[in-house]
PDB file of C-alpha atoms in Angstrom:
ATOM      1  CA  UNK A   1     103.348 -31.348  -7.711  1.00  0.00           C
ATOM      2  CA  UNK A   2     100.129 -31.783  -5.737  1.00  0.00           C
ATOM      3  CA  UNK A   3      99.913 -35.123  -3.943  1.00  0.00           C
ATOM      4  CA  UNK A   4      97.328 -37.033  -1.935  1.00  0.00           C
ATOM      5  CA  UNK A   5      94.344 -35.183  -3.324  1.00  0.00           C
ATOM      6  CA  UNK A   6      90.976 -36.648  -4.164  1.00  0.00           C
ATOM      7  CA  UNK A   7      90.393 -37.646  -7.781  1.00  0.00           C
ATOM      8  CA  UNK A   8      87.856 -36.294 -10.224  1.00  0.00           C
ATOM      9  CA  UNK A   9      86.452 -36.891 -13.690  1.00  0.00           C
ATOM     10  CA  UNK A  10      85.121 -34.342 -16.166  1.00  0.00           C
ATOM     11  CA  UNK A  11      81.829 -34.609 -18.073  1.00  0.00           C
ATOM     12  CA  UNK A  12      81.338 -32.171 -20.956  1.00  0.00           C
ATOM     13  CA  UNK A  13      78.030 -31.871 -22.806  1.00  0.00           C
ATOM     14  CA  UNK A  14      78.423 -30.977 -26.487  1.00  0.00           C
ATOM     15  CA  UNK A  15      76.242 -30.141 -29.457  1.00  0.00           C
ATOM     16  CA  UNK A  16      78.022 -28.834 -32.574  1.00  0.00           C
ATOM     17  CA  UNK A  17      80.785 -27.387 -30.358  1.00  0.00           C
ATOM     18  CA  UNK A  18      83.070 -24.589 -31.528  1.00  0.00           C
ATOM     19  CA  UNK A  19      86.845 -24.314 -31.231  1.00  0.00           C
ATOM     20  CA  UNK A  20      86.302 -23.302 -27.597  1.00  0.00           C
ATOM     21  CA  UNK A  21      85.638 -26.959 -26.831  1.00  0.00           C
ATOM     22  CA  UNK A  22      89.055 -27.972 -28.164  1.00  0.00           C
ATOM     23  CA  UNK A  23      90.679 -25.180 -26.132  1.00  0.00           C
ATOM     24  CA  UNK A  24      88.865 -26.430 -23.036  1.00  0.00           C
ATOM     25  CA  UNK A  25      90.083 -30.006 -23.578  1.00  0.00           C
ATOM     26  CA  UNK A  26      93.673 -28.825 -23.848  1.00  0.00           C
ATOM     27  CA  UNK A  27      93.256 -26.727 -20.694  1.00  0.00           C
ATOM     28  CA  UNK A  28      92.291 -29.872 -18.799  1.00  0.00           C
ATOM     29  CA  UNK A  29      95.352 -31.677 -20.116  1.00  0.00           C
ATOM     30  CA  UNK A  30      97.374 -28.849 -18.511  1.00  0.00           C
ATOM     31  CA  UNK A  31      95.599 -28.690 -15.152  1.00  0.00           C
ATOM     32  CA  UNK A  32      97.759 -28.788 -12.042  1.00  0.00           C
ATOM     33  CA  UNK A  33      95.454 -31.550 -10.813  1.00  0.00           C
ATOM     34  CA  UNK A  34      94.494 -33.529 -13.899  1.00  0.00           C
ATOM     35  CA  UNK A  35      91.240 -35.470 -14.228  1.00  0.00           C
ATOM     36  CA  UNK A  36      91.221 -39.245 -14.348  1.00  0.00           C
ATOM     37  CA  UNK A  37      89.008 -39.126 -17.425  1.00  0.00           C
ATOM     38  CA  UNK A  38      87.046 -36.772 -19.658  1.00  0.00           C
ATOM     39  CA  UNK A  39      83.651 -38.005 -20.799  1.00  0.00           C
ATOM     40  CA  UNK A  40      82.051 -36.186 -23.718  1.00  0.00           C
ATOM     41  CA  UNK A  41      78.281 -36.588 -23.935  1.00  0.00           C
ATOM     42  CA  UNK A  42      77.454 -35.440 -27.453  1.00  0.00           C
ATOM     43  CA  UNK A  43      74.066 -34.694 -28.984  1.00  0.00           C
ATOM     44  CA  UNK A  44      73.781 -35.440 -32.722  1.00  0.00           C
ATOM     45  CA  UNK A  45      77.010 -37.109 -33.854  1.00  0.00           C
ATOM     46  CA  UNK A  46      76.446 -36.046 -37.482  1.00  0.00           C
ATOM     47  CA  UNK A  47      77.293 -32.420 -36.670  1.00  0.00           C
ATOM     48  CA  UNK A  48      79.899 -32.964 -33.953  1.00  0.00           C
ATOM     49  CA  UNK A  49      82.725 -31.551 -36.088  1.00  0.00           C
ATOM     50  CA  UNK A  50      80.624 -28.953 -37.906  1.00  0.00           C
ATOM     51  CA  UNK A  51      82.060 -25.865 -36.186  1.00  0.00           C
ATOM     52  CA  UNK A  52      85.564 -27.117 -35.364  1.00  0.00           C
ATOM     53  CA  UNK A  53      88.373 -25.498 -37.359  1.00  0.00           C
ATOM     54  CA  UNK A  54      91.027 -28.072 -36.478  1.00  0.00           C
ATOM     55  CA  UNK A  55      89.067 -31.284 -36.849  1.00  0.00           C
ATOM     56  CA  UNK A  56      92.163 -33.470 -36.972  1.00  0.00           C
ATOM     57  CA  UNK A  57      93.432 -32.272 -33.608  1.00  0.00           C
ATOM     58  CA  UNK A  58      90.022 -32.889 -32.040  1.00  0.00           C
ATOM     59  CA  UNK A  59      89.850 -36.374 -33.565  1.00  0.00           C
ATOM     60  CA  UNK A  60      93.262 -37.119 -32.083  1.00  0.00           C
ATOM     61  CA  UNK A  61      92.068 -35.964 -28.668  1.00  0.00           C
ATOM     62  CA  UNK A  62      88.910 -38.060 -28.807  1.00  0.00           C
ATOM     63  CA  UNK A  63      90.553 -41.132 -30.337  1.00  0.00           C
ATOM     64  CA  UNK A  64      93.592 -40.997 -28.070  1.00  0.00           C
ATOM     65  CA  UNK A  65      92.268 -42.923 -25.100  1.00  0.00           C
ATOM     66  CA  UNK A  66      95.138 -42.056 -22.785  1.00  0.00           C
ATOM     67  CA  UNK A  67      96.451 -38.559 -23.539  1.00  0.00           C
ATOM     68  CA  UNK A  68      98.538 -37.138 -20.657  1.00  0.00           C
ATOM     69  CA  UNK A  69      97.335 -40.163 -18.638  1.00  0.00           C
ATOM     70  CA  UNK A  70      93.762 -38.918 -19.015  1.00  0.00           C
ATOM     71  CA  UNK A  71      91.269 -41.352 -20.497  1.00  0.00           C
ATOM     72  CA  UNK A  72      88.754 -39.927 -22.973  1.00  0.00           C
ATOM     73  CA  UNK A  73      85.318 -41.302 -23.803  1.00  0.00           C
ATOM     74  CA  UNK A  74      82.634 -40.065 -26.175  1.00  0.00           C
ATOM     75  CA  UNK A  75      78.980 -40.976 -25.759  1.00  0.00           C
ATOM     76  CA  UNK A  76      76.611 -40.038 -28.605  1.00  0.00           C
ATOM     77  CA  UNK A  77      72.927 -39.493 -27.901  1.00  0.00           C
ATOM     78  CA  UNK A  78      70.047 -38.541 -30.174  1.00  0.00           C
ATOM     79  CA  UNK A  79      68.910 -34.929 -30.195  1.00  0.00           C
ATOM     80  CA  UNK A  80      65.355 -36.034 -29.458  1.00  0.00           C
ATOM     81  CA  UNK A  81      66.595 -37.742 -26.289  1.00  0.00           C
ATOM     82  CA  UNK A  82      68.483 -34.737 -24.908  1.00  0.00           C
ATOM     83  CA  UNK A  83      67.481 -33.755 -21.406  1.00  0.00           C
ATOM     84  CA  UNK A  84      69.438 -31.473 -19.067  1.00  0.00           C
ATOM     85  CA  UNK A  85      69.246 -34.022 -16.257  1.00  0.00           C
ATOM     86  CA  UNK A  86      69.290 -37.372 -18.046  1.00  0.00           C
ATOM     87  CA  UNK A  87      72.115 -36.417 -20.430  1.00  0.00           C
ATOM     88  CA  UNK A  88      74.378 -35.803 -17.441  1.00  0.00           C
ATOM     89  CA  UNK A  89      73.152 -38.743 -15.379  1.00  0.00           C
ATOM     90  CA  UNK A  90      74.087 -41.294 -18.050  1.00  0.00           C
ATOM     91  CA  UNK A  91      77.759 -40.394 -17.669  1.00  0.00           C
ATOM     92  CA  UNK A  92      77.840 -41.223 -13.960  1.00  0.00           C
ATOM     93  CA  UNK A  93      78.159 -44.970 -14.528  1.00  0.00           C
ATOM     94  CA  UNK A  94      81.638 -44.270 -15.968  1.00  0.00           C
ATOM     95  CA  UNK A  95      82.739 -42.241 -12.948  1.00  0.00           C
ATOM     96  CA  UNK A  96      85.132 -43.942 -10.533  1.00  0.00           C
ATOM     97  CA  UNK A  97      86.536 -40.837  -8.829  1.00  0.00           C
ATOM     98  CA  UNK A  98      85.537 -38.897  -5.715  1.00  0.00           C
ATOM     99  CA  UNK A  99      84.195 -35.939  -7.691  1.00  0.00           C
ATOM    100  CA  UNK A 100      82.657 -35.262 -11.080  1.00  0.00           C
ATOM    101  CA  UNK A 101      83.066 -31.899 -12.796  1.00  0.00           C
ATOM    102  CA  UNK A 102      80.242 -31.034 -15.185  1.00  0.00           C
ATOM    103  CA  UNK A 103      81.054 -28.540 -17.942  1.00  0.00           C
ATOM    104  CA  UNK A 104      79.362 -27.134 -21.027  1.00  0.00           C
ATOM    105  CA  UNK A 105      81.272 -27.097 -24.303  1.00  0.00           C
ATOM    106  CA  UNK A 106      81.530 -23.283 -24.420  1.00  0.00           C
ATOM    107  CA  UNK A 107      83.186 -22.874 -21.004  1.00  0.00           C
ATOM    108  CA  UNK A 108      86.976 -22.619 -20.872  1.00  0.00           C
ATOM    109  CA  UNK A 109      89.115 -23.087 -17.719  1.00  0.00           C
ATOM    110  CA  UNK A 110      90.666 -19.752 -16.754  1.00  0.00           C
ATOM    111  CA  UNK A 111      93.943 -21.223 -15.535  1.00  0.00           C
ATOM    112  CA  UNK A 112      95.725 -24.409 -14.452  1.00  0.00           C
ATOM    113  CA  UNK A 113      94.234 -24.200 -10.952  1.00  0.00           C
ATOM    114  CA  UNK A 114      90.532 -24.570 -11.725  1.00  0.00           C
ATOM    115  CA  UNK A 115      90.194 -28.137 -10.454  1.00  0.00           C
ATOM    116  CA  UNK A 116      92.589 -27.587  -7.540  1.00  0.00           C
ATOM    117  CA  UNK A 117      90.569 -24.624  -6.293  1.00  0.00           C
ATOM    118  CA  UNK A 118      87.304 -26.536  -6.565  1.00  0.00           C
ATOM    119  CA  UNK A 119      88.642 -29.550  -4.684  1.00  0.00           C
ATOM    120  CA  UNK A 120      90.111 -27.227  -2.059  1.00  0.00           C
ATOM    121  CA  UNK A 121      86.672 -25.652  -1.517  1.00  0.00           C
ATOM    122  CA  UNK A 122      85.208 -29.066  -0.602  1.00  0.00           C
ATOM    123  CA  UNK A 123      87.761 -29.419   2.184  1.00  0.00           C
ATOM    124  CA  UNK A 124      87.679 -25.775   3.289  1.00  0.00           C
ATOM    125  CA  UNK A 125      83.919 -25.533   3.775  1.00  0.00           C
ATOM    126  CA  UNK A 126      83.093 -29.042   5.032  1.00  0.00           C
ATOM    127  CA  UNK A 127      82.910 -29.585   8.789  1.00  0.00           C
ATOM    128  CA  UNK A 128      81.336 -31.913  11.327  1.00  0.00           C
ATOM    129  CA  UNK A 129      77.905 -30.330  10.856  1.00  0.00           C
ATOM    130  CA  UNK A 130      77.828 -29.735   7.117  1.00  0.00           C
ATOM    131  CA  UNK A 131      79.421 -31.553   4.212  1.00  0.00           C
ATOM    132  CA  UNK A 132      79.828 -29.795   0.865  1.00  0.00           C
ATOM    133  CA  UNK A 133      77.850 -31.483  -1.916  1.00  0.00           C
ATOM    134  CA  UNK A 134      78.599 -29.112  -4.803  1.00  0.00           C
ATOM    135  CA  UNK A 135      81.166 -26.439  -5.681  1.00  0.00           C
ATOM    136  CA  UNK A 136      80.495 -24.217  -8.674  1.00  0.00           C
ATOM    137  CA  UNK A 137      82.853 -21.827 -10.423  1.00  0.00           C
ATOM    138  CA  UNK A 138      83.065 -18.133 -11.127  1.00  0.00           C
ATOM    139  CA  UNK A 139      82.190 -17.171 -14.704  1.00  0.00           C
ATOM    140  CA  UNK A 140      84.134 -14.400 -16.392  1.00  0.00           C
ATOM    141  CA  UNK A 141      82.949 -12.850 -19.642  1.00  0.00           C
ATOM    142  CA  UNK A 142      85.035 -13.822 -22.642  1.00  0.00           C
ATOM    143  CA  UNK A 143      87.221 -11.288 -24.368  1.00  0.00           C
ATOM    144  CA  UNK A 144      85.224  -9.344 -26.906  1.00  0.00           C
ATOM    145  CA  UNK A 145      81.913  -9.776 -25.087  1.00  0.00           C
ATOM    146  CA  UNK A 146      79.531  -6.851 -24.777  1.00  0.00           C
ATOM    147  CA  UNK A 147      80.143  -4.638 -21.764  1.00  0.00           C
ATOM    148  CA  UNK A 148      76.667  -5.481 -20.449  1.00  0.00           C
ATOM    149  CA  UNK A 149      77.525  -9.173 -20.394  1.00  0.00           C
ATOM    150  CA  UNK A 150      80.669  -8.361 -18.411  1.00  0.00           C
ATOM    151  CA  UNK A 151      78.640  -6.585 -15.721  1.00  0.00           C
ATOM    152  CA  UNK A 152      75.938  -9.281 -15.639  1.00  0.00           C
ATOM    153  CA  UNK A 153      78.659 -11.876 -14.945  1.00  0.00           C
ATOM    154  CA  UNK A 154      80.163  -9.641 -12.256  1.00  0.00           C
ATOM    155  CA  UNK A 155      76.798  -9.407 -10.512  1.00  0.00           C
ATOM    156  CA  UNK A 156      76.004 -13.121 -10.647  1.00  0.00           C
ATOM    157  CA  UNK A 157      79.579 -14.264  -9.982  1.00  0.00           C
ATOM    158  CA  UNK A 158      81.291 -11.895  -7.501  1.00  0.00           C
ATOM    159  CA  UNK A 159      84.930 -11.982  -6.379  1.00  0.00           C
ATOM    160  CA  UNK A 160      84.230 -13.608  -3.003  1.00  0.00           C
ATOM    161  CA  UNK A 161      83.123 -17.093  -1.912  1.00  0.00           C
ATOM    162  CA  UNK A 162      79.518 -17.793  -0.958  1.00  0.00           C
ATOM    163  CA  UNK A 163      78.561 -20.706   1.288  1.00  0.00           C
ATOM    164  CA  UNK A 164      74.944 -21.811   0.925  1.00  0.00           C
ATOM    165  CA  UNK A 165      73.038 -23.837   3.493  1.00  0.00           C
ATOM    166  CA  UNK A 166      69.503 -24.083   4.804  1.00  0.00           C
ATOM    167  CA  UNK A 167      69.848 -21.349   7.442  1.00  0.00           C
ATOM    168  CA  UNK A 168      70.992 -18.893   4.752  1.00  0.00           C
ATOM    169  CA  UNK A 169      67.653 -19.021   2.914  1.00  0.00           C
ATOM    170  CA  UNK A 170      66.207 -15.964   4.672  1.00  0.00           C
ATOM    171  CA  UNK A 171      69.374 -13.990   3.918  1.00  0.00           C
ATOM    172  CA  UNK A 172      70.055 -15.061   0.336  1.00  0.00           C
ATOM    173  CA  UNK A 173      66.542 -15.857  -0.878  1.00  0.00           C
ATOM    174  CA  UNK A 174      66.464 -17.588  -4.250  1.00  0.00           C
ATOM    175  CA  UNK A 175      70.221 -17.036  -4.585  1.00  0.00           C
ATOM    176  CA  UNK A 176      70.683 -19.629  -1.842  1.00  0.00           C
ATOM    177  CA  UNK A 177      69.842 -22.305  -4.412  1.00  0.00           C
ATOM    178  CA  UNK A 178      71.541 -20.829  -7.450  1.00  0.00           C
ATOM    179  CA  UNK A 179      74.132 -23.128  -9.013  1.00  0.00           C
ATOM    180  CA  UNK A 180      75.466 -23.454 -12.553  1.00  0.00           C
ATOM    181  CA  UNK A 181      76.430 -26.612 -14.422  1.00  0.00           C
ATOM    182  CA  UNK A 182      78.437 -24.479 -16.834  1.00  0.00           C
ATOM    183  CA  UNK A 183      81.175 -25.499 -14.402  1.00  0.00           C
ATOM    184  CA  UNK A 184      80.246 -27.319 -11.210  1.00  0.00           C
ATOM    185  CA  UNK A 185      81.921 -30.143  -9.276  1.00  0.00           C
ATOM    186  CA  UNK A 186      79.834 -32.721  -7.380  1.00  0.00           C
ATOM    187  CA  UNK A 187      80.650 -35.153  -4.600  1.00  0.00           C
ATOM    188  CA  UNK A 188      79.934 -38.451  -6.374  1.00  0.00           C
ATOM    189  CA  UNK A 189      78.776 -40.368  -3.277  1.00  0.00           C
ATOM    190  CA  UNK A 190      76.247 -37.672  -2.393  1.00  0.00           C
ATOM    191  CA  UNK A 191      75.194 -37.414  -6.050  1.00  0.00           C
ATOM    192  CA  UNK A 192      74.443 -41.121  -6.262  1.00  0.00           C
ATOM    193  CA  UNK A 193      72.746 -41.105  -2.874  1.00  0.00           C
ATOM    194  CA  UNK A 194      70.390 -38.405  -4.174  1.00  0.00           C
ATOM    195  CA  UNK A 195      69.742 -40.233  -7.481  1.00  0.00           C
ATOM    196  CA  UNK A 196      71.477 -37.552  -9.518  1.00  0.00           C
ATOM    197  CA  UNK A 197      69.690 -34.829 -11.418  1.00  0.00           C
ATOM    198  CA  UNK A 198      65.973 -34.712 -11.933  1.00  0.00           C
ATOM    199  CA  UNK A 199      65.062 -35.782 -15.456  1.00  0.00           C
ATOM    200  CA  UNK A 200      62.442 -34.788 -18.017  1.00  0.00           C
ATOM    201  CA  UNK A 201      62.858 -31.089 -17.246  1.00  0.00           C
ATOM    202  CA  UNK A 202      63.326 -28.042 -19.449  1.00  0.00           C
ATOM    203  CA  UNK A 203      66.067 -26.341 -17.434  1.00  0.00           C
ATOM    204  CA  UNK A 204      67.545 -25.751 -13.962  1.00  0.00           C
ATOM    205  CA  UNK A 205      68.627 -29.311 -13.145  1.00  0.00           C
ATOM    206  CA  UNK A 206      71.528 -27.779 -11.202  1.00  0.00           C
ATOM    207  CA  UNK A 207      69.297 -25.489  -9.146  1.00  0.00           C
ATOM    208  CA  UNK A 208      66.804 -28.281  -8.384  1.00  0.00           C
ATOM    209  CA  UNK A 209      69.684 -30.440  -7.160  1.00  0.00           C
ATOM    210  CA  UNK A 210      71.090 -27.629  -5.013  1.00  0.00           C
ATOM    211  CA  UNK A 211      67.665 -27.158  -3.409  1.00  0.00           C
ATOM    212  CA  UNK A 212      67.421 -30.867  -2.665  1.00  0.00           C
ATOM    213  CA  UNK A 213      70.837 -31.303  -1.055  1.00  0.00           C
ATOM    214  CA  UNK A 214      70.705 -28.056   0.924  1.00  0.00           C
ATOM    215  CA  UNK A 215      67.388 -29.123   2.410  1.00  0.00           C
ATOM    216  CA  UNK A 216      68.967 -32.489   3.199  1.00  0.00           C
ATOM    217  CA  UNK A 217      71.595 -30.758   5.321  1.00  0.00           C
ATOM    218  CA  UNK A 218      74.480 -30.272   2.881  1.00  0.00           C
ATOM    219  CA  UNK A 219      76.247 -27.160   1.640  1.00  0.00           C
ATOM    220  CA  UNK A 220      76.644 -25.731  -1.849  1.00  0.00           C
ATOM    221  CA  UNK A 221      79.663 -23.464  -2.332  1.00  0.00           C
ATOM    222  CA  UNK A 222      80.424 -20.779  -4.884  1.00  0.00           C
ATOM    223  CA  UNK A 223      84.215 -20.619  -5.241  1.00  0.00           C
ATOM    224  CA  UNK A 224      85.435 -17.294  -6.627  1.00  0.00           C
ATOM    225  CA  UNK A 225      88.982 -18.634  -7.106  1.00  0.00           C
ATOM    226  CA  UNK A 226      87.758 -21.379  -9.441  1.00  0.00           C
ATOM    227  CA  UNK A 227      87.228 -19.539 -12.710  1.00  0.00           C
ATOM    228  CA  UNK A 228      86.081 -20.210 -16.249  1.00  0.00           C
ATOM    229  CA  UNK A 229      85.565 -18.023 -19.259  1.00  0.00           C
ATOM    230  CA  UNK A 230      81.905 -18.153 -20.206  1.00  0.00           C
ATOM    231  CA  UNK A 231      79.414 -15.667 -21.590  1.00  0.00           C
ATOM    232  CA  UNK A 232      76.737 -15.234 -24.265  1.00  0.00           C
ATOM    233  CA  UNK A 233      75.899 -12.210 -26.372  1.00  0.00           C
ATOM    234  CA  UNK A 234      72.261 -13.164 -26.856  1.00  0.00           C
ATOM    235  CA  UNK A 235      69.923 -11.195 -29.081  1.00  0.00           C
ATOM    236  CA  UNK A 236      66.739  -9.775 -27.573  1.00  0.00           C
ATOM    237  CA  UNK A 237      64.789 -12.697 -29.007  1.00  0.00           C
ATOM    238  CA  UNK A 238      67.225 -15.224 -27.591  1.00  0.00           C
ATOM    239  CA  UNK A 239      66.967 -13.564 -24.162  1.00  0.00           C
ATOM    240  CA  UNK A 240      63.181 -13.821 -24.444  1.00  0.00           C
ATOM    241  CA  UNK A 241      63.327 -17.544 -25.238  1.00  0.00           C
ATOM    242  CA  UNK A 242      65.930 -18.288 -22.564  1.00  0.00           C
ATOM    243  CA  UNK A 243      63.847 -16.560 -19.907  1.00  0.00           C
ATOM    244  CA  UNK A 244      60.662 -18.186 -21.156  1.00  0.00           C
ATOM    245  CA  UNK A 245      62.297 -21.538 -20.372  1.00  0.00           C
ATOM    246  CA  UNK A 246      63.369 -20.267 -16.942  1.00  0.00           C
ATOM    247  CA  UNK A 247      59.764 -19.296 -16.284  1.00  0.00           C
ATOM    248  CA  UNK A 248      58.560 -22.749 -17.362  1.00  0.00           C
ATOM    249  CA  UNK A 249      61.100 -24.420 -15.056  1.00  0.00           C
ATOM    250  CA  UNK A 250      59.954 -22.287 -12.136  1.00  0.00           C
ATOM    251  CA  UNK A 251      56.279 -22.983 -12.798  1.00  0.00           C
ATOM    252  CA  UNK A 252      57.026 -26.698 -12.857  1.00  0.00           C
ATOM    253  CA  UNK A 253      58.602 -26.340  -9.398  1.00  0.00           C
ATOM    254  CA  UNK A 254      56.088 -23.998  -7.808  1.00  0.00           C
ATOM    255  CA  UNK A 255      56.700 -25.575  -4.421  1.00  0.00           C
ATOM    256  CA  UNK A 256      60.186 -24.056  -4.538  1.00  0.00           C
ATOM    257  CA  UNK A 257      59.837 -20.849  -6.464  1.00  0.00           C
ATOM    258  CA  UNK A 258      56.487 -19.561  -5.213  1.00  0.00           C
ATOM    259  CA  UNK A 259      58.070 -18.996  -1.812  1.00  0.00           C
ATOM    260  CA  UNK A 260      61.349 -17.723  -3.305  1.00  0.00           C
ATOM    261  CA  UNK A 261      60.371 -15.283  -6.063  1.00  0.00           C
ATOM    262  CA  UNK A 262      63.143 -14.214  -8.417  1.00  0.00           C
ATOM    263  CA  UNK A 263      61.686 -10.896  -9.614  1.00  0.00           C
ATOM    264  CA  UNK A 264      63.532  -8.913  -6.936  1.00  0.00           C
ATOM    265  CA  UNK A 265      66.832 -10.387  -8.108  1.00  0.00           C
ATOM    266  CA  UNK A 266      66.035  -9.198 -11.617  1.00  0.00           C
ATOM    267  CA  UNK A 267      65.569  -5.637 -10.412  1.00  0.00           C
ATOM    268  CA  UNK A 268      68.791  -5.794  -8.406  1.00  0.00           C
ATOM    269  CA  UNK A 269      70.632  -6.937 -11.529  1.00  0.00           C
ATOM    270  CA  UNK A 270      69.105  -4.115 -13.550  1.00  0.00           C
ATOM    271  CA  UNK A 271      70.163  -1.537 -10.954  1.00  0.00           C
ATOM    272  CA  UNK A 272      73.715  -2.918 -10.698  1.00  0.00           C
ATOM    273  CA  UNK A 273      74.341  -2.976 -14.446  1.00  0.00           C
ATOM    274  CA  UNK A 274      72.733   0.431 -15.062  1.00  0.00           C
ATOM    275  CA  UNK A 275      74.872   2.104 -12.408  1.00  0.00           C
ATOM    276  CA  UNK A 276      78.014   0.531 -13.866  1.00  0.00           C
ATOM    277  CA  UNK A 277      77.085   1.761 -17.348  1.00  0.00           C
ATOM    278  CA  UNK A 278      76.187   5.225 -16.062  1.00  0.00           C
ATOM    279  CA  UNK A 279      79.588   5.579 -14.399  1.00  0.00           C
ATOM    280  CA  UNK A 280      81.187   4.945 -17.787  1.00  0.00           C
ATOM    281  CA  UNK A 281      78.672   7.143 -19.642  1.00  0.00           C
ATOM    282  CA  UNK A 282      77.609   4.214 -21.829  1.00  0.00           C
ATOM    283  CA  UNK A 283      74.180   5.637 -22.650  1.00  0.00           C
ATOM    284  CA  UNK A 284      73.533   3.545 -25.751  1.00  0.00           C
ATOM    285  CA  UNK A 285      74.352   0.393 -23.788  1.00  0.00           C
ATOM    286  CA  UNK A 286      71.990   1.565 -21.044  1.00  0.00           C
ATOM    287  CA  UNK A 287      69.134   1.900 -23.517  1.00  0.00           C
ATOM    288  CA  UNK A 288      69.929  -1.484 -25.030  1.00  0.00           C
ATOM    289  CA  UNK A 289      70.012  -3.156 -21.615  1.00  0.00           C
ATOM    290  CA  UNK A 290      66.624  -1.703 -20.640  1.00  0.00           C
ATOM    291  CA  UNK A 291      65.154  -3.201 -23.812  1.00  0.00           C
ATOM    292  CA  UNK A 292      66.920  -6.493 -23.091  1.00  0.00           C
ATOM    293  CA  UNK A 293      65.453  -6.576 -19.587  1.00  0.00           C
ATOM    294  CA  UNK A 294      61.980  -6.030 -21.022  1.00  0.00           C
ATOM    295  CA  UNK A 295      62.467  -9.103 -23.235  1.00  0.00           C
ATOM    296  CA  UNK A 296      63.831 -11.080 -20.276  1.00  0.00           C
ATOM    297  CA  UNK A 297      60.889 -10.116 -18.077  1.00  0.00           C
ATOM    298  CA  UNK A 298      58.269 -10.693 -20.767  1.00  0.00           C
ATOM    299  CA  UNK A 299      59.657 -14.115 -21.610  1.00  0.00           C
ATOM    300  CA  UNK A 300      59.860 -15.070 -17.936  1.00  0.00           C
ATOM    301  CA  UNK A 301      56.277 -14.009 -17.184  1.00  0.00           C
ATOM    302  CA  UNK A 302      54.927 -15.914 -20.186  1.00  0.00           C
ATOM    303  CA  UNK A 303      56.912 -18.985 -19.142  1.00  0.00           C
ATOM    304  CA  UNK A 304      55.443 -18.826 -15.650  1.00  0.00           C
ATOM    305  CA  UNK A 305      51.970 -19.153 -17.172  1.00  0.00           C
ATOM    306  CA  UNK A 306      52.810 -21.474 -20.061  1.00  0.00           C
ATOM    307  CA  UNK A 307      49.931 -23.790 -19.162  1.00  0.00           C
ATOM    308  CA  UNK A 308      47.542 -21.097 -20.405  1.00  0.00           C
ATOM    309  CA  UNK A 309      49.262 -20.985 -23.805  1.00  0.00           C
ATOM    310  CA  UNK A 310      48.791 -23.270 -26.765  1.00  0.00           C
ATOM    311  CA  UNK A 311      51.497 -25.822 -27.487  1.00  0.00           C
ATOM    312  CA  UNK A 312      52.259 -24.018 -30.743  1.00  0.00           C
ATOM    313  CA  UNK A 313      52.941 -20.818 -28.799  1.00  0.00           C
ATOM    314  CA  UNK A 314      55.161 -22.649 -26.322  1.00  0.00           C
ATOM    315  CA  UNK A 315      57.162 -24.147 -29.189  1.00  0.00           C
ATOM    316  CA  UNK A 316      57.469 -20.705 -30.785  1.00  0.00           C
ATOM    317  CA  UNK A 317      58.653 -19.052 -27.570  1.00  0.00           C
ATOM    318  CA  UNK A 318      60.961 -21.744 -26.177  1.00  0.00           C
ATOM    319  CA  UNK A 319      64.649 -22.258 -26.905  1.00  0.00           C
ATOM    320  CA  UNK A 320      64.170 -25.941 -25.986  1.00  0.00           C
ATOM    321  CA  UNK A 321      61.450 -26.795 -28.466  1.00  0.00           C
ATOM    322  CA  UNK A 322      61.817 -30.567 -28.052  1.00  0.00           C
ATOM    323  CA  UNK A 323      60.474 -30.203 -24.519  1.00  0.00           C
ATOM    324  CA  UNK A 324      57.116 -29.384 -26.065  1.00  0.00           C
ATOM    325  CA  UNK A 325      57.241 -31.161 -29.428  1.00  0.00           C
ATOM    326  CA  UNK A 326      58.145 -34.469 -27.721  1.00  0.00           C
ATOM    327  CA  UNK A 327      55.510 -34.030 -25.023  1.00  0.00           C
ATOM    328  CA  UNK A 328      58.007 -33.882 -22.160  1.00  0.00           C
ATOM    329  CA  UNK A 329      56.265 -31.014 -20.414  1.00  0.00           C
ATOM    330  CA  UNK A 330      54.080 -31.567 -17.380  1.00  0.00           C
ATOM    331  CA  UNK A 331      50.415 -31.670 -18.401  1.00  0.00           C
TER     332      UNK A 331
END
């Protein structure tokens, strides 16, 4: 039994979640260090149970306000109101712990030590000069994922810790500010001090926040021992749309990204994955990945110049169409 550790709450964003969400909930009930509460911020309550096989078990979890001494809350928001920053910020008023762990509904804790390893990283990498503001987890491709997705995760989430701070910018480049709210734990006091995530944005609320706190003298830590299963087998078109949105988010923060271009990282990823595939003689996968990278790059470049496109084109290209249909974009 682990004693005298700091407390944390979990916030999970959902939208028509699959059975993976129910698995994730049960994994938190089994954690070595259990959360004080789990707050589900759900978009579109009419389809909340649409993709859940065992609806009754999920209803029991949500309606049972004190399962395994963990309180559960569900907050429903309208789809039109969804925003990557705001949708997470609204949960903070319920947080009474030292840390808050943000998760997406398709991420699954790897083991019973996820939260323990994240909390440990706060203590391990904080010192008199730098305090850790955020710890984010290693993502491992789910069983059955394409081999390319496995290697992409390996590249972005290696098997060693990475400590990010202002003086590391020249060494790490744009990677110095990479962070993922698929599974990331935040110091609540620092989060509130910095007014939480930026709102009315298309994407990258986690990266914007990391940039802010690092430049304020804090650290962001990637903890390789804290692991979740998470991956996507996107189609070429979905990769295009995803990277279009990334391009939009970078254009909207030119003051950050113009001095920290991400194109070089894309080429490094391409080289890493291609070499891995070549070693295994996966020639068809190599061809497929080259095509995928073309779609990624094309979508990204169009996103970076979205102001030159018509709104109809932006809506067509984006995976977050409400950002444009609701006029949330920066004019």
